[in-house]
Structure formats: structure tokens, C-alpha cells
XYZ file of C-alpha atoms in Angstrom:
639
model
C 0.159 0.111 -0.160
C 3.026 2.522 1.159
C 4.911 4.175 -1.685
C 7.747 6.784 -0.204
C 8.856 9.967 -0.617
C 9.018 9.583 -4.477
C 12.137 10.097 -6.403
C 13.864 12.751 -4.351
C 15.799 10.904 -1.976
C 19.107 11.706 -3.731
C 18.644 15.185 -5.103
C 16.411 16.867 -2.228
C 17.976 15.335 0.820
C 14.533 13.395 1.229
C 13.784 11.610 4.414
C 16.171 10.009 6.272
C 17.108 6.303 5.286
C 15.309 4.939 8.809
C 12.188 6.093 7.508
C 12.533 5.068 4.150
C 13.728 1.438 5.269
C 10.174 1.232 7.775
C 7.989 1.715 4.726
C 9.320 -1.446 3.044
C 10.054 -0.392 -0.109
C 11.553 -2.988 -2.298
C 13.009 -1.043 -4.956
C 13.545 2.873 -5.598
C 12.852 2.023 -9.067
C 9.090 1.498 -8.367
C 8.729 5.062 -6.582
C 7.650 7.925 -8.686
C 8.941 11.379 -8.396
C 7.793 14.331 -6.475
C 8.317 17.703 -7.827
C 10.919 19.722 -6.177
C 8.764 22.003 -4.441
C 6.559 19.473 -3.175
C 9.604 17.097 -2.179
C 10.849 20.181 -0.434
C 7.421 20.867 1.565
C 7.264 17.090 2.356
C 10.503 16.659 3.626
C 10.581 20.062 6.238
C 6.978 18.522 7.583
C 8.800 15.001 7.864
C 11.663 16.496 9.802
C 9.632 18.299 12.164
C 6.798 15.869 12.683
C 8.761 12.736 12.779
C 6.490 10.296 11.363
C 7.376 6.287 11.176
C 6.699 6.324 7.579
C 5.334 8.220 4.447
C 2.892 7.236 2.158
C 2.359 9.450 -0.981
C -1.588 9.398 -1.936
C -2.307 8.385 -5.460
C -5.966 8.342 -5.290
C -6.918 4.552 -6.636
C -9.756 2.981 -5.552
C -7.768 0.207 -4.188
C -5.786 2.232 -2.064
C -8.738 3.998 -0.555
C -10.030 0.383 -0.102
C -6.705 -0.257 2.081
C -7.025 3.098 4.076
C -10.637 2.180 5.115
C -10.160 -1.566 5.700
C -7.149 -0.069 7.934
C -9.447 2.693 9.836
C -11.696 -0.495 10.538
C -9.096 -2.529 11.976
C -8.266 0.496 14.289
C -11.538 0.882 15.323
C -12.329 4.512 13.828
C -14.836 3.017 11.755
C -17.260 0.670 11.222
C -18.547 -0.671 7.839
C -22.550 -0.364 6.977
C -23.730 -3.315 5.733
C -27.365 -2.263 4.811
C -25.641 -0.302 2.260
C -22.739 -0.323 -0.679
C -19.319 1.173 0.770
C -20.684 3.148 3.661
C -18.988 3.583 6.909
C -19.651 4.988 10.321
C -17.278 7.091 12.356
C -17.808 8.052 15.646
C -15.445 11.076 17.377
C -14.309 11.843 20.775
C -17.181 13.848 22.037
C -14.553 16.798 22.533
C -14.063 16.915 18.817
C -17.434 17.301 17.133
C -17.281 20.634 15.424
C -15.522 23.333 13.914
C -13.458 25.516 16.882
C -13.694 29.216 16.034
C -12.189 30.489 19.266
C -8.888 28.145 18.239
C -8.918 29.316 14.647
C -6.586 31.893 13.941
C -5.002 34.045 10.724
C -1.238 34.893 11.199
C -0.274 37.972 9.583
C 2.567 40.796 10.675
C -0.005 43.311 11.519
C -3.141 42.631 12.982
C -5.255 45.006 10.889
C -3.880 42.812 7.857
C -6.568 40.015 9.551
C -9.264 42.096 11.259
C -10.717 45.828 11.693
C -9.424 46.811 15.350
C -12.668 46.965 17.437
C -13.450 50.033 19.121
C -13.212 50.312 23.112
C -11.177 47.414 23.352
C -14.027 45.121 22.233
C -13.155 41.507 20.850
C -13.132 41.079 17.238
C -16.285 39.015 16.154
C -14.543 39.005 12.481
C -11.681 36.681 12.807
C -8.889 35.870 15.313
C -5.579 37.149 14.710
C -2.282 35.550 16.170
C 1.123 37.414 15.880
C 3.929 35.833 14.038
C 6.013 35.213 17.288
C 3.128 33.691 19.350
C 2.225 31.677 16.263
C 5.870 30.446 16.573
C 5.742 29.486 20.236
C 2.600 27.645 19.448
C 3.788 25.619 16.697
C 6.885 24.837 18.598
C 4.727 23.245 21.445
C 2.631 21.426 19.261
C 4.262 20.270 15.987
C 7.871 18.668 16.792
C 7.560 14.813 16.952
C 3.973 14.938 16.692
C 3.341 12.140 14.141
C 5.866 9.562 15.879
C 4.799 6.344 15.234
C 2.202 7.390 12.868
C 2.497 7.441 8.865
C 2.325 10.728 7.534
C 0.166 10.781 4.420
C 0.956 13.327 1.549
C -2.217 14.255 -0.461
C -1.752 16.307 -3.648
C -5.157 17.749 -4.044
C -7.139 20.014 -6.184
C -10.188 22.582 -5.521
C -12.164 22.603 -9.038
C -11.565 20.714 -11.775
C -8.033 19.679 -12.968
C -6.834 22.319 -15.466
C -9.604 24.545 -15.005
C -8.197 28.366 -15.017
C -10.398 28.757 -11.663
C -8.970 26.106 -10.246
C -6.079 25.990 -7.367
C -3.949 23.027 -6.023
C -2.876 21.797 -2.474
C -0.719 19.481 -0.698
C -1.911 18.169 2.564
C 0.363 16.077 5.192
C -1.616 14.310 7.805
C -1.451 11.588 10.039
C -4.943 10.924 10.033
C -6.254 8.124 7.470
C -10.026 9.597 8.284
C -8.780 12.729 6.730
C -7.234 10.581 3.671
C -10.596 8.870 2.934
C -12.446 12.052 3.391
C -10.376 14.066 1.270
C -10.766 11.165 -1.388
C -14.584 12.249 -1.479
C -14.224 16.295 -1.087
C -11.545 16.890 -3.587
C -9.928 15.475 -6.856
C -6.748 13.738 -5.301
C -3.945 12.089 -6.018
C -1.639 11.323 -9.018
C -3.278 13.559 -11.843
C -2.981 16.417 -9.482
C 0.774 15.504 -8.960
C 1.110 15.551 -12.669
C -0.055 19.174 -12.611
C 2.227 20.225 -9.914
C 5.226 18.597 -11.661
C 4.465 21.443 -14.557
C 5.269 23.829 -12.011
C 1.593 24.734 -10.773
C 1.698 26.724 -7.499
C 0.236 25.269 -4.368
C -1.142 25.975 -0.894
C 0.961 23.991 1.739
C -1.238 22.505 4.294
C 0.230 20.510 7.312
C -2.311 18.656 9.934
C -1.891 16.183 12.660
C -4.181 15.054 15.392
C -1.653 15.428 18.056
C -1.114 12.307 19.642
C 2.214 10.514 18.852
C 2.580 6.647 19.549
C 3.051 5.452 22.139
C -0.085 6.829 23.412
C 0.133 8.372 26.888
C -3.579 8.285 27.458
C -6.318 6.032 26.049
C -8.274 7.323 23.262
C -12.028 8.094 23.384
C -14.053 6.278 20.622
C -10.728 4.867 19.322
C -10.526 8.435 17.754
C -7.053 10.179 18.098
C -7.282 13.986 18.712
C -5.856 16.468 21.235
C -8.693 18.995 22.282
C -6.982 20.756 25.023
C -4.080 21.988 22.057
C -6.276 22.447 18.869
C -5.068 25.317 16.666
C -6.352 25.809 13.159
C -3.713 28.488 11.778
C -3.587 30.255 8.376
C -0.636 32.043 7.005
C -2.091 34.059 3.920
C 1.251 35.715 2.948
C 2.881 32.199 2.465
C -0.323 30.518 1.527
C -0.058 27.855 4.557
C -2.323 26.023 6.706
C -1.364 24.437 9.760
C -3.812 22.395 12.096
C -3.526 20.639 14.939
C -5.261 18.477 17.525
C -8.733 18.137 15.622
C -9.635 15.266 13.331
C -13.272 16.872 12.754
C -13.905 17.725 9.052
C -13.747 21.506 8.789
C -10.499 21.414 11.250
C -8.977 18.623 9.436
C -10.175 18.578 5.810
C -7.953 21.650 4.999
C -9.294 21.655 1.227
C -12.503 22.646 2.890
C -12.970 26.015 4.733
C -9.359 26.565 5.461
C -8.238 26.727 2.215
C -11.409 27.176 -0.381
C -12.587 29.973 1.765
C -9.800 31.520 4.069
C -6.809 31.337 2.267
C -8.834 31.194 -1.013
C -10.669 34.482 -0.401
C -7.017 36.265 0.191
C -5.691 34.965 -3.030
C -8.828 36.213 -4.628
C -8.733 39.540 -3.403
C -4.960 39.537 -4.699
C -6.002 38.485 -8.183
C -9.303 40.192 -8.096
C -12.013 37.442 -8.200
C -14.276 35.878 -5.266
C -14.026 32.897 -3.016
C -17.390 32.571 -1.332
C -19.451 30.525 1.044
C -22.238 29.812 -1.624
C -24.122 27.064 -3.029
C -24.584 27.416 -6.945
C -27.694 25.975 -8.447
C -29.162 26.010 -12.325
C -32.821 26.524 -12.494
C -34.744 26.270 -15.581
C -38.151 27.415 -16.409
C -40.930 25.442 -18.067
C -39.785 27.168 -21.555
C -36.432 25.687 -21.342
C -34.395 29.001 -20.463
C -31.804 28.525 -17.714
C -30.050 30.718 -15.178
C -27.478 29.863 -12.508
C -27.766 31.653 -9.163
C -25.277 31.547 -5.919
C -26.319 31.636 -2.598
C -24.812 32.418 0.916
C -26.339 31.062 4.039
C -24.719 30.542 7.337
C -23.924 26.750 8.142
C -26.941 24.533 8.675
C -29.506 27.249 7.141
C -30.401 25.026 4.358
C -27.809 25.673 1.832
C -27.568 22.040 0.814
C -31.661 21.674 0.963
C -31.940 24.801 -1.576
C -28.799 23.387 -3.872
C -31.171 19.832 -4.363
C -34.671 21.392 -4.375
C -37.065 19.176 -5.833
C -39.395 22.269 -6.918
C -43.355 22.766 -5.860
C -43.919 24.365 -9.097
C -44.839 22.343 -12.163
C -42.698 22.263 -14.879
C -39.597 24.089 -13.154
C -36.168 22.048 -12.741
C -33.213 23.001 -10.478
C -30.034 21.070 -10.719
C -27.088 21.270 -8.246
C -23.431 22.581 -9.170
C -22.424 23.000 -5.432
C -23.770 23.340 -1.968
C -21.272 25.295 0.039
C -18.570 26.843 -1.591
C -18.183 29.184 -5.067
C -15.264 30.307 -6.499
C -16.227 33.313 -9.046
C -14.372 35.185 -11.970
C -15.602 37.712 -14.450
C -14.849 36.238 -17.961
C -13.457 38.352 -20.880
C -16.920 39.004 -21.769
C -17.553 40.463 -17.980
C -19.651 37.698 -17.126
C -19.066 36.356 -13.538
C -18.685 32.602 -13.845
C -18.174 30.388 -11.027
C -17.001 26.890 -10.008
C -17.773 24.649 -7.096
C -14.061 23.923 -6.133
C -15.296 20.617 -4.290
C -15.722 17.182 -5.259
C -18.249 16.163 -2.452
C -20.751 17.130 -0.135
C -20.080 17.505 3.603
C -23.575 18.001 4.637
C -25.512 18.178 8.013
C -27.761 14.733 8.516
C -29.890 15.848 10.998
C -33.192 17.176 9.588
C -32.140 15.668 6.177
C -35.007 13.282 4.863
C -36.835 12.190 1.866
C -39.326 14.951 2.851
C -37.085 17.667 3.227
C -34.401 16.582 0.871
C -34.718 13.275 -1.551
C -32.151 13.896 -3.742
C -29.488 14.416 -0.718
C -30.722 11.150 0.428
C -30.446 9.298 -2.946
C -26.894 10.818 -2.986
C -25.807 9.273 0.099
C -27.195 5.880 -0.533
C -23.640 4.580 -1.293
C -20.057 5.354 -1.026
C -20.762 7.598 2.035
C -18.767 8.161 5.279
C -21.096 9.171 8.041
C -19.786 10.940 11.306
C -21.242 10.993 14.514
C -24.901 9.683 13.759
C -27.205 7.162 15.111
C -27.025 3.739 13.853
C -29.451 0.776 13.387
C -29.322 -2.751 14.528
C -29.922 -4.026 10.800
C -26.406 -2.047 9.871
C -27.755 1.183 8.693
C -27.893 4.884 10.076
C -30.411 7.058 11.578
C -30.514 10.595 12.919
C -33.554 13.092 14.282
C -35.588 13.851 11.014
C -35.894 10.462 9.522
C -38.926 8.442 10.360
C -38.668 5.761 12.891
C -36.846 2.738 12.006
C -38.974 -0.417 11.241
C -40.545 -2.720 14.187
C -37.813 -4.552 15.889
C -35.125 -2.477 14.852
C -33.163 -0.979 17.422
C -30.969 2.008 17.718
C -27.361 3.332 19.142
C -26.634 6.901 19.299
C -23.370 8.646 18.219
C -21.911 7.654 21.644
C -22.455 3.890 20.930
C -25.251 3.511 23.803
C -28.450 2.313 23.188
C -31.039 5.072 22.240
C -34.955 5.254 22.761
C -37.202 7.513 21.491
C -37.721 10.305 24.147
C -34.402 10.182 25.507
C -33.103 13.573 26.729
C -30.276 13.417 24.560
C -30.243 13.437 20.399
C -29.451 9.963 18.719
C -27.287 11.643 16.017
C -25.067 14.545 17.303
C -26.702 18.088 15.830
C -23.525 18.676 13.668
C -23.255 14.840 12.364
C -22.401 14.740 8.892
C -22.360 12.676 5.486
C -19.589 13.041 3.282
C -20.607 11.988 -0.363
C -19.389 12.302 -3.844
C -20.990 15.051 -5.812
C -21.292 12.808 -8.929
C -23.844 10.548 -7.601
C -26.615 13.410 -6.801
C -29.317 12.573 -9.133
C -29.658 16.145 -10.279
C -25.979 17.057 -10.323
C -25.848 19.679 -13.065
C -24.526 18.691 -16.650
C -21.844 21.675 -16.342
C -20.942 21.240 -12.687
C -17.475 20.301 -13.855
C -17.270 22.724 -16.747
C -13.387 24.218 -16.787
C -14.778 27.807 -17.384
C -17.483 27.826 -14.668
C -21.419 28.571 -14.863
C -22.473 31.989 -15.732
C -24.256 33.872 -12.424
C -27.141 35.668 -12.912
C -28.409 36.151 -9.295
C -26.531 36.234 -6.012
C -28.769 35.556 -2.945
C -28.071 36.014 0.604
C -30.045 34.567 3.695
C -30.548 33.400 7.065
C -32.553 32.413 10.103
C -34.574 35.288 10.992
C -37.650 34.468 12.923
C -39.305 38.261 12.707
C -39.466 41.065 10.622
C -37.181 40.280 7.540
C -39.527 38.964 4.369
C -39.454 36.036 2.150
C -37.422 37.647 -0.791
C -36.559 41.095 -1.554
C -33.873 42.779 -4.386
C -31.386 45.242 -3.536
C -31.518 48.449 -5.386
C -28.280 47.858 -7.078
C -24.824 46.446 -6.407
C -23.495 48.747 -3.799
C -26.918 48.233 -1.794
C -26.625 44.579 -2.196
C -23.002 44.611 -0.915
C -24.573 46.087 2.135
C -27.181 43.855 2.729
C -24.826 40.922 2.366
C -22.644 42.997 4.934
C -25.759 43.201 7.123
C -26.804 39.614 7.290
C -27.636 38.215 10.832
C -28.870 34.557 11.780
C -29.817 32.393 14.553
C -26.683 30.609 15.520
C -26.156 26.960 14.160
C -24.477 23.859 15.482
C -21.810 23.769 12.789
C -19.809 25.849 15.275
C -19.290 25.681 18.913
C -22.120 28.343 19.887
C -25.215 27.356 21.511
C -28.713 28.630 21.883
C -30.862 30.687 19.660
C -29.063 33.943 19.601
C -29.275 36.166 16.400
C -25.646 36.825 15.353
C -24.315 39.022 12.953
C -22.779 36.776 9.704
C -21.896 39.216 7.060
C -21.927 37.335 3.457
C -22.233 34.134 5.881
C -18.386 34.322 5.833
C -17.841 35.504 9.484
C -15.950 32.395 10.523
C -14.107 32.115 6.984
C -12.715 35.940 6.268
C -9.081 35.541 5.317
C -7.965 38.831 5.339
C -9.927 42.371 6.941
C -13.343 42.478 6.624
C -13.245 46.056 5.444
C -10.975 45.476 2.915
C -13.447 42.358 1.883
C -16.380 44.882 1.276
C -14.127 47.090 -0.793
C -12.893 44.177 -2.771
C -16.634 43.630 -3.251
C -17.590 46.975 -4.204
C -14.725 47.129 -6.528
C -16.366 44.743 -9.019
C -18.621 47.613 -10.009
C -15.650 50.083 -11.078
C -13.833 46.955 -13.269
C -12.391 48.721 -16.280
C -13.349 45.426 -18.280
C -16.707 44.938 -19.546
C -18.885 43.845 -16.423
C -22.484 42.263 -16.267
C -22.967 42.248 -12.348
C -25.396 39.732 -10.827
C -28.836 41.150 -9.435
C -28.791 40.621 -5.588
C -31.596 39.152 -3.149
C -32.055 38.150 0.349
C -34.510 35.381 1.313
C -35.796 34.216 4.855
C -37.602 30.862 4.893
C -37.574 31.124 8.735
C -40.032 33.880 9.465
C -42.289 32.612 12.545
C -45.765 33.495 13.412
C -45.173 35.424 16.725
C -48.388 34.095 18.519
C -47.819 30.520 17.748
C -43.840 30.217 17.345
C -44.855 28.148 14.064
C -42.899 28.870 10.869
C -44.777 31.008 8.169
C -43.571 29.565 5.270
C -43.496 25.776 4.479
C -40.027 26.160 2.500
C -38.199 23.271 0.874
C -39.797 22.782 -2.370
C -42.106 25.556 -1.973
C -38.792 28.047 -2.089
C -38.966 27.496 -5.670
C -41.799 29.953 -5.659
C -39.311 32.543 -4.438
C -36.644 31.556 -7.029
C -39.329 31.974 -9.662
C -39.592 35.598 -8.766
C -35.803 35.952 -8.810
C -35.664 34.413 -12.108
C -38.066 36.784 -13.867
C -36.324 39.756 -12.263
C -32.867 38.604 -13.597
C -34.762 39.019 -16.751
C -36.500 42.414 -16.483
C -37.103 45.061 -19.059
C -38.456 47.619 -16.265
C -37.090 48.399 -12.837
C -40.311 47.965 -11.286
C -41.445 44.747 -13.395
C -43.073 42.435 -10.547
C -42.054 44.398 -7.970
C -42.721 47.431 -5.520
C -40.103 49.882 -3.864
C -39.970 49.293 0.058
C -37.877 50.676 2.530
C -35.481 47.866 2.370
C -35.117 47.183 -1.290
C -37.453 45.648 -3.975
C -40.562 43.645 -3.059
C -42.758 41.146 -5.109
C -45.683 43.202 -6.083
C -49.151 41.884 -4.766
C -49.862 38.463 -6.961
C -46.080 38.328 -8.202
C -45.415 35.277 -6.086
C -47.172 32.272 -7.626
C -49.346 30.690 -4.928
C -51.464 28.388 -6.899
C -51.451 24.978 -4.941
C -49.641 26.520 -1.929
C -52.621 26.118 0.502
C -54.463 28.670 2.321
C -53.033 28.770 5.662
C -49.672 30.478 4.379
C -50.399 34.394 5.310
C -48.227 36.206 2.369
C -49.172 39.315 4.036
C -47.661 38.357 7.329
C -44.524 37.003 5.247
C -43.955 40.082 3.178
C -44.409 42.652 5.970
C -41.627 45.291 6.716
C -42.528 46.643 10.335
C -40.658 49.920 10.620
C -40.431 49.747 14.169
C -38.456 46.476 13.555
C -36.182 47.761 10.774
C -35.577 50.796 13.236
C -34.205 48.444 15.712
C -32.292 46.822 13.147
C -30.266 50.069 11.843
C -29.646 50.889 15.237
C -28.020 47.289 15.850
C -26.073 47.493 12.380
C -24.664 50.797 13.156
C -23.687 49.607 16.774
C -22.223 46.704 15.188
C -20.345 48.485 12.162
C -19.098 51.053 14.710
C -17.701 48.802 16.794
C -16.407 45.718 14.501
C -15.168 47.534 11.442
C -14.705 50.938 12.904
C -12.402 53.151 10.315
C -12.341 50.244 7.957
C -15.987 50.292 6.792
C -15.988 51.642 3.182
C -17.494 54.984 2.861
C -20.086 53.407 0.599
C -21.206 50.860 3.098
C -21.624 53.697 5.485
C -23.590 55.817 2.887
C -26.182 52.721 2.542
C -26.714 52.538 5.987
C -27.524 56.196 6.423
C -29.887 55.901 3.582
C -31.830 52.890 5.149
C -31.831 54.913 8.518
C -33.289 57.895 6.652
C -36.027 55.535 4.893
C -36.896 53.589 8.185
C -37.812 56.888 10.254
C -39.626 58.964 7.374
């Protein structure tokens, strides 16, 4: 199974002979060659982390099968006999989500990473660490951290190999779970190594679970991690990521949020494009006209459900390009084009069902790695939101304990996940791997807002749209360690993912309208599927497939000939005019008036909250255009 540090042994110093011998490589002639820059990175990582073996990942199906078999022997995963090639992992209960409090950006100056908050407040827009503090933290963690373990070298591609929008990475890790997951979430292995041999630049990603062998303390659930020492650090100036102590997806699959958002957003700023926390979908009307939209929602706010929607409107079709991340760049004609840089779905399991997302359920029926979900006695998986299991079938919770309905704790962890290949999605868009990307007509912002925010509205223009993105707020979710139903600011759904100063990020978005080249800017919208009846607490809108009704209005507005077509001006933007949302077959209990009510008193409070937030958190780095939009909204809501 193992092939070692590849043909660099003489030329680049390679890895020490003792490491080489321990891999049992019979003949150096059988070892392919690592590109010099990759070899140098791997050699330095091996020198620091001191693994027992080095294995360069080729990405073949046999290699993946071997990795999974090894994980099963170690007790880290178990096979689920009910499905084809599906596996279940249970983590240490202290390693279940992204750890925002231990996720840092390392730059020379604090202001490169975050605006300096007023009055000594803590920044909510990222965590900065000084270079000297980071060096000390690294020294405390990484030396010898892979002792006794295999260091896997993963060459990976974010985006289709060879696309002009694609970027490359090399991750070293001592977690075979990460190797198995990266094989689903990225294009991985030899084809990428070939690209790197041509001299393509790459992001250097170093990850360790932080539990060298022999162990000093027993593992929980056979899951190696070091929760007390977790640190996920990003060095945008040198395009590096170093993650320690966590085996959980968002902290350890470094191609995901770490590279595809934090590092890529900085690369995008430097190169004039956008790296965003957005789904991408194609929507086709009954006449066969197709448009693509990108949408930014915070984690666990229905991105995957929208990206794989089964429209309730007859004759409409939705196809999925991606459910989490969009990289967008203007082409020579000035059209914004997007790729999904990922190769799989890393979705939240609870709440996913045949009722809410039948296409996701079909996607995860085979070749899927489940983490922290419940298990059925007949070899399947279960989580909250699924129908109860058949008679006689019992449940085991994510801790591995017997679970019964009515128990005080959930069967599946609220942030439990499925990791499945995107190509298995029954409605994957035919252009999902298009090298040039798909043309974006609309950008949608949204979040969980129980009151005051209408079902859908459109910005007055691009600048106002950037302000709407900057003003996003949403109930906190289980994807990070925040608890409870607090309404949090989450601008652009990027709050945990900015790779540089948020004020500069806003200026970058605003700069798109002053590009010298031809530019066709997408229209910008905001949606809210989660408004509640204040008297009963029930949702006002049925959501899921019915959300197609809001998308239909967005679709129409993208092709409008007059500004007021199917719309009326309001204090917050363009609302659908009465009757513009198709309600046929919706049911008489949906109160459209309540859904589109824009109470001045609510928005007066909202503007006050936004002013306090921008003043405290962004301060002098707030672009004057955003300040002007806030002032204009304040004037409109107080008229």
C-alpha cells in the first residue's frame, strides 16, 4: 500500500534512510518522482513531525479500500452492511465541530487580518495571532507529533484539474480518516501530482491529530485528537495552513473552509476574483430557459436543501453545481462565472430526509462516510428527522449507547455529517465540472430570521446589495461551538471564514462595479425561509420545495426590462408586487401578508443594531459606500 517520498531521495535530501526503510519499499525504481517544491515541503514536514512512515497518496480505488480497511482495524470506522460501501465514524465527544475560538489568521499586522474593534472589544470577524506567538504555539505542538504514525501526502485540486479557476494544494496528515474524506471532497492523487510537476503553485497544508505513539493516555471512541491543544492556523502571506489537535472535518479536511474560503478569499482579493461561502444551482423554467444563481447562507441554514431542491412548481427544474463554496471570476465578456471547487458534499445529517431533501438521500445511499450519526441494529444509519426505524430494529446513539425515542439526548449529534461524492447526486448539473464555470445571474443572501425580514426582496443596485450582504444576521447553528438561539451577525455568511480584514473584503466586493473591463453584475437578493408567527412560534412559510416560488420571482427579475417589473419599492429594497409570487397549490393557511410585512419599528431597531455593530467591529475600515447605504436606510425607516 505504501509508496514513499518519491524519487527525491538523492536530489533533495529526501527523508532519512530509517524512515525510508520502515516503509518496506522493495525498489527505488518503483517510486515515482515528487516535484521539487513538493519534495521540499514534505521533507520539512517530516523533519518536524517525525513520522514512522511516509505514504504518497495516489487516489486509486484500491488505495482508498486499503485506507478504509485500516481504519476499520483501528476501530475508527465500521462498515454499514445495509448499504454499498458506507462507513460510520464516531469521534471523541470533544471533537465534533469547527472550533472558531481556536482558529487563527497569522499576519505581520493585526489590521491585515481584522479591523481593530472600538473600545477594546473582541473582534467577531476573525482571530489574529502574531507571528511570534504562532511560532511559539507551533513549537509547542508540531515537533515529533506524528511519531509512530504514517504521514500521508495528499496532492489535491480545488476545482476540476486544469480549469483556469482551479487552485492546488498538498496536505500532509497523520489521519487516514482525513485521507478517506479528502478522496471524496477533492480531486486527489496522481493527476494532481502531474499538474504540480508542470510547476503549478500549491497551498501547503500540514495537519496532525496531535497524538504521537505510543499513547500517553487512552483514546475515546478510538478517535485520536488532542482537544486541549487544538489550533487551526492560516498564513495567507505564504499560502500555508497548519492544523493541530482535531480530526473533525472542518478542522482537518484542509481543502474545505481553511483553503477554499480563508486562504482562497485572500488569493481572490490579490487576483481580482471572489471565493465565497455559497451554493451554486441551475434553475430551468418550463420554457427551457436556464439561469444559475449563487446563494450565501450560514452553516445549517438550508444550503444543501436549496442546492438540491425538488421544486413544488410544475415544469420547473433545479440542478446542483455545489452546496457550500463558490469561486467566481469575471470572464473576458464580463460575465461572472462560478465553479464549485469541491468534489463532494459534507452535509449536516439531522433534518435531511426524503421529505426535506430526497436528492440528498439518494446521493448518500452508497460510497458515503457518516460521522456521529445514530446506527440501526440492521446495519444502517439514523438521525433526527428520519422516520422511526422498522419494528424490531433498535438504535445506538453517536456515543455508541442504546437509544430510545424520548431520550433526553439526541441520537445523532446536531452537527453529525455525511461525506458523499457529488457525482452521485441525481440532479448534479451537467456543467458542474465545466472548466470555465457557469454564468451567475443572481446572488442570494439569507439566514434564519424569526421576525421582521420578508420572504424575498431585491437590492436597489450592486452597492446596496453589498450592504445587504454586510448586514446579514442569523440564528446561531450547531456547525460551530456556539449554543442557543442567539441572533448573530454573519456578514456574507463568511464571519468565521474571512481570510483578511472585513473592511478590505467589502471594498473588494464594491470594486467589482468599477472594473475597467466589461462587467455584467449579477442582481442581488435576500431570502428568509424561517420567519415565524409571533403568536404560535410556527414557521409562516412551508419551505423546501415551495422555495421555488421565491426563486421563480428572482428568475423573472433577472430578465426584467423595467425596474419595477413584478416589484414594488419598499424601505429595504424591491419586494414582489401583490400577486407576483405564484401561490397556486400552496394552501390557504400561508399568510402572504405576514410574510412580506416590513415593520418600521423592527427595521428601526435593526438599523440601530447595524450601526452599533459596524461602529464597534469595523470602525475606520468600513468603506464610505457601506456607511452611505446604512445612512440611507436609517433615513428611510424613520420617514
